Amino acid sequence: MRGLILKDFYNMLKNIGPTLVTTICVGLLLMVQGNPSLFVIGFAVAGGGVCSTCLRMDETAGWTKFELIAPVSRTTVVVEKYVLLLLLTITGLIVGGVISYVAGTLTGTLDISKFIMYVSVAFSISLISGSLIIFFLFKFGMIKADFFTVLCYAVPVGIFVAALVVVKKLGLNIMVGSPYMTITYFFPLLALVVSLLTAVATVAVYHKKQF
Amino acid sequence: MSSAIEVRNLQKSYTGFGLQNVSFCVPQGSIVGLIGENGAGKTTTIKAILNLIDIGGGEISVLGSPNKITKRTREDIGVVFDDICFHENLSVSQLGKVMQGMYKRWDMALFKQYCQRFSLDSKKRVGDLSKGMKMKLSITVALSHQPRLLILDEATSGLDPVMRDEILDVFLDFIQDEQNSVLLSSHITSDLEKVADYIVFIHQGKVIFSLTKDTLLYQYGILRCRTDEFKQIDKDDILAYQKKDFEWEVLVADKEKAAQKYKKCVIDHATIDEIMLLYIKGVQQCEG
């Protein structure tokens, strides 16, 4: 697995410029909504998105054929991508979180409870969408999986938006001290479960794939 | 272990094509050339050996490992495909480090040695290398983890004669210890005439012959004759034949014997190309 992660790291370095610019622009767009804490979402989701970019680069290069004749099991190939997704999501969270925290402190708009919620949401969106994208890329390949990519980002966002609408309509308070803050902590667990389930499914799919 | 690869009655079906009872072996310490026209089944056979595709029947044993190739066996196999499989933005040295993390027996000193031998600049990106240099890089990677078996699928296609000659020398060096083996699929038969010990000819999914190169080059012959002379040739002596404009060409397994028997006919030695063409374009004499 060490060689696979190193390969993806080199590929990421090559594409870091455009990724950073895109992420900063998205983060700033979210920030102008008035809440610097939203910056963390941009960075975390971008971090997860880089993982699917690495997978696409593998397919374009023909690397997937080489992996199968190298002394690396198909399970390891799949697991490496999920490990990479987790590492990149956490990296995005840390970088975006620090920027959001500092920006919020400087502008005097920092709300700790909302900040924690946004970190939780960012982690969950990145992990769920990234896990689904990895599954579809392994299952269908790059070209066919493009159709599902949009859905993979829309689904977790849709879940959170729907949950917020429901919570507000029911008059539930999601501020600090509210017992409904547990919802904030529930989503990362849901994200980890979704990630694990898609990883198992992806391993099963990849074991049957022929070249 | 006497064979690096043993294929017995391999079968694989696709729509409109299939491998039918393909059987051959790669003896330890030898170079086996796998020849056949485009679409004959060479790549499918190699994919089956490498466990990249499921097979419909038969048995494949690689380096003593029956059935499927294990992760451990893959440490001992170096594979070169006809197209490069590495990311174009990686540099040669970065690729070496990636491979070091993938192969337990990766020898970085050996990798650098081959890079020097093939004039591969370690700082150059894979994407900036010419086609020939990319192929040399693939071969370098395949050799640098000290494999016992090399499998190459059309690895020398598209290369100029000088580069091909250089690469063939590497293969000859590789088998010097008589423990290492090479399976080389190619339709450049002149390369195989230089280095191969055995030739396996696949045509339309079937093995037509699996013989030593010396048998083909020094015993097989092409008998050229007129129509009346052709009618007098014993059918048991004919492997394949073809009607040309003014003569018949007949492939025989023993040109010395044929020269004694058919004194009026002209007997020429046969190149592997000519043998292939007669089998593909001519009429094969059925057995029995």
CSV table of C-alpha atoms in Angstrom, one decimal, chain B residues 40-189:
chain,number,residue,atom,x,y,z
B,40,ALA,CA,-5.0,-15.0,-33.0
B,41,GLY,CA,-5.3,-15.1,-29.2
B,42,LYS,CA,-1.8,-14.2,-28.0
B,43,THR,CA,-2.9,-11.4,-25.7
B,44,THR,CA,-5.9,-13.4,-24.5
B,45,THR,CA,-3.6,-16.3,-23.6
B,46,ILE,CA,-1.2,-14.0,-21.7
B,47,LYS,CA,-4.1,-12.4,-19.8
B,48,ALA,CA,-5.3,-15.8,-18.9
B,49,ILE,CA,-1.8,-16.8,-17.6
B,50,LEU,CA,-1.7,-13.5,-15.6
B,51,ASN,CA,-5.2,-14.1,-14.2
B,52,LEU,CA,-6.5,-10.9,-15.7
B,53,ILE,CA,-9.5,-12.8,-17.1
B,54,ASP,CA,-11.5,-15.9,-16.0
B,55,ILE,CA,-11.0,-19.0,-18.1
B,56,GLY,CA,-13.6,-21.3,-19.4
B,57,GLY,CA,-11.6,-24.5,-18.8
B,58,GLY,CA,-8.1,-25.9,-18.6
B,59,GLU,CA,-5.2,-25.5,-16.2
B,60,ILE,CA,-2.5,-23.0,-15.9
B,61,SER,CA,0.5,-23.3,-13.6
B,62,VAL,CA,3.0,-20.4,-13.2
B,63,LEU,CA,6.3,-20.9,-11.3
B,64,GLY,CA,4.9,-24.0,-9.7
B,65,SER,CA,1.7,-22.2,-8.5
B,66,PRO,CA,-1.3,-24.1,-9.8
B,67,ASN,CA,-4.6,-22.5,-10.6
B,68,LYS,CA,-4.5,-18.7,-9.9
B,69,ILE,CA,-1.4,-16.6,-9.5
B,70,THR,CA,-0.9,-15.6,-5.9
B,71,LYS,CA,0.4,-12.2,-4.6
B,72,ARG,CA,3.7,-14.0,-3.7
B,73,THR,CA,4.1,-15.3,-7.3
B,74,ARG,CA,3.6,-11.9,-8.7
B,75,GLU,CA,6.8,-10.8,-6.9
B,76,ASP,CA,8.6,-13.2,-9.2
B,77,ILE,CA,6.9,-12.1,-12.5
B,78,GLY,CA,7.9,-9.1,-14.5
B,79,VAL,CA,5.3,-8.0,-17.1
B,80,VAL,CA,5.6,-5.6,-20.0
B,81,PHE,CA,2.6,-4.7,-22.0
B,82,ASP,CA,2.6,-3.1,-25.4
B,83,ASP,CA,1.4,0.2,-24.0
B,84,ILE,CA,2.9,2.0,-21.1
B,85,CYS,CA,1.0,1.7,-17.8
B,86,PHE,CA,2.7,4.5,-15.8
B,87,HIS,CA,1.4,8.0,-15.0
B,88,GLU,CA,3.0,10.5,-17.5
B,89,ASN,CA,3.6,13.2,-14.8
B,90,LEU,CA,5.8,10.9,-12.7
B,91,SER,CA,9.5,11.3,-13.2
B,92,VAL,CA,11.7,8.2,-13.7
B,93,SER,CA,13.1,8.5,-10.2
B,94,GLN,CA,9.6,9.0,-8.6
B,95,LEU,CA,8.5,5.8,-10.4
B,96,GLY,CA,11.4,3.9,-8.9
B,97,LYS,CA,10.4,5.0,-5.4
B,98,VAL,CA,6.8,4.0,-6.1
B,99,MET,CA,7.9,0.6,-7.2
B,100,GLN,CA,10.1,0.3,-4.1
B,101,GLY,CA,7.0,0.6,-2.1
B,102,MET,CA,5.2,-2.1,-4.0
B,103,TYR,CA,7.8,-4.8,-4.5
B,104,LYS,CA,9.6,-6.5,-1.6
B,105,ARG,CA,12.6,-7.4,-3.7
B,106,TRP,CA,12.9,-4.1,-5.4
B,107,ASP,CA,16.6,-3.3,-6.1
B,108,MET,CA,17.0,0.4,-6.5
B,109,ALA,CA,20.7,0.0,-7.4
B,110,LEU,CA,19.7,-2.4,-10.2
B,111,PHE,CA,17.0,0.1,-11.3
B,112,LYS,CA,19.5,2.9,-11.6
B,113,GLN,CA,21.9,0.6,-13.4
B,114,TYR,CA,19.3,-0.2,-16.1
B,115,CYS,CA,18.3,3.4,-16.3
B,116,GLN,CA,22.0,4.2,-17.0
B,117,ARG,CA,22.3,1.4,-19.5
B,118,PHE,CA,19.2,2.6,-21.4
B,119,SER,CA,20.1,6.2,-21.0
B,120,LEU,CA,16.9,7.0,-19.0
B,121,ASP,CA,17.3,10.4,-17.3
B,122,SER,CA,16.0,10.0,-13.8
B,123,LYS,CA,14.6,13.5,-13.7
B,124,LYS,CA,12.7,13.2,-16.9
B,125,ARG,CA,8.9,12.8,-16.8
B,126,VAL,CA,7.5,9.6,-18.2
B,127,GLY,CA,5.3,11.7,-20.6
B,128,ASP,CA,8.4,13.3,-22.0
B,129,LEU,CA,10.0,10.1,-23.1
B,130,SER,CA,9.8,8.7,-26.6
B,131,LYS,CA,7.9,5.5,-27.3
B,132,GLY,CA,11.1,3.5,-27.4
B,133,MET,CA,12.3,5.0,-24.1
B,134,LYS,CA,9.0,4.4,-22.5
B,135,MET,CA,9.3,0.7,-23.5
B,136,LYS,CA,12.8,0.6,-22.1
B,137,LEU,CA,11.4,2.1,-18.8
B,138,SER,CA,8.8,-0.6,-18.7
B,139,ILE,CA,11.4,-3.3,-19.2
B,140,THR,CA,13.6,-1.6,-16.5
B,141,VAL,CA,10.8,-1.7,-14.0
B,142,ALA,CA,10.0,-5.3,-14.9
B,143,LEU,CA,13.6,-6.4,-14.3
B,144,SER,CA,14.4,-4.4,-11.2
B,145,HIS,CA,12.5,-6.5,-8.8
B,146,GLN,CA,14.6,-9.6,-9.6
B,147,PRO,CA,11.9,-11.6,-11.3
B,148,ARG,CA,12.2,-15.2,-12.3
B,149,LEU,CA,9.8,-14.9,-15.2
B,150,LEU,CA,9.4,-12.2,-17.7
B,151,ILE,CA,6.2,-12.0,-19.8
B,152,LEU,CA,6.1,-9.5,-22.6
B,153,ASP,CA,3.1,-8.8,-24.8
B,154,GLU,CA,4.2,-7.2,-28.1
B,155,ALA,CA,6.8,-5.2,-26.1
B,156,THR,CA,9.1,-4.6,-29.1
B,157,SER,CA,6.4,-3.5,-31.6
B,158,GLY,CA,6.9,0.0,-32.9
B,159,LEU,CA,10.6,0.1,-31.9
B,160,ASP,CA,13.4,0.6,-34.4
B,161,PRO,CA,15.8,-2.3,-35.1
B,162,VAL,CA,18.6,-0.8,-33.0
B,163,MET,CA,16.4,-0.5,-30.0
B,164,ARG,CA,14.9,-3.9,-30.5
B,165,ASP,CA,18.4,-5.5,-30.7
B,166,GLU,CA,19.4,-3.8,-27.5
B,167,ILE,CA,16.4,-5.1,-25.7
B,168,LEU,CA,16.8,-8.6,-27.0
B,169,ASP,CA,20.4,-8.6,-25.6
B,170,VAL,CA,18.9,-7.8,-22.2
B,171,PHE,CA,16.6,-10.9,-22.5
B,172,LEU,CA,19.5,-13.1,-23.4
B,173,ASP,CA,21.4,-11.8,-20.4
B,174,PHE,CA,18.3,-12.4,-18.2
B,175,ILE,CA,18.2,-16.2,-19.0
B,176,GLN,CA,22.0,-16.7,-18.6
B,177,ASP,CA,21.6,-18.3,-15.2
B,178,GLU,CA,19.2,-20.9,-16.7
B,179,GLN,CA,16.8,-20.3,-13.8
B,180,ASN,CA,15.0,-17.4,-15.4
B,181,SER,CA,12.5,-17.7,-18.2
B,182,VAL,CA,10.9,-15.4,-20.8
B,183,LEU,CA,7.6,-15.6,-22.6
B,184,LEU,CA,7.7,-13.2,-25.5
B,185,SER,CA,4.6,-12.5,-27.6
B,186,SER,CA,5.5,-10.9,-30.9
B,187,HIS,CA,4.7,-10.7,-34.6
B,188,ILE,CA,8.2,-9.6,-35.4
B,189,THR,CA,9.4,-13.1,-36.1
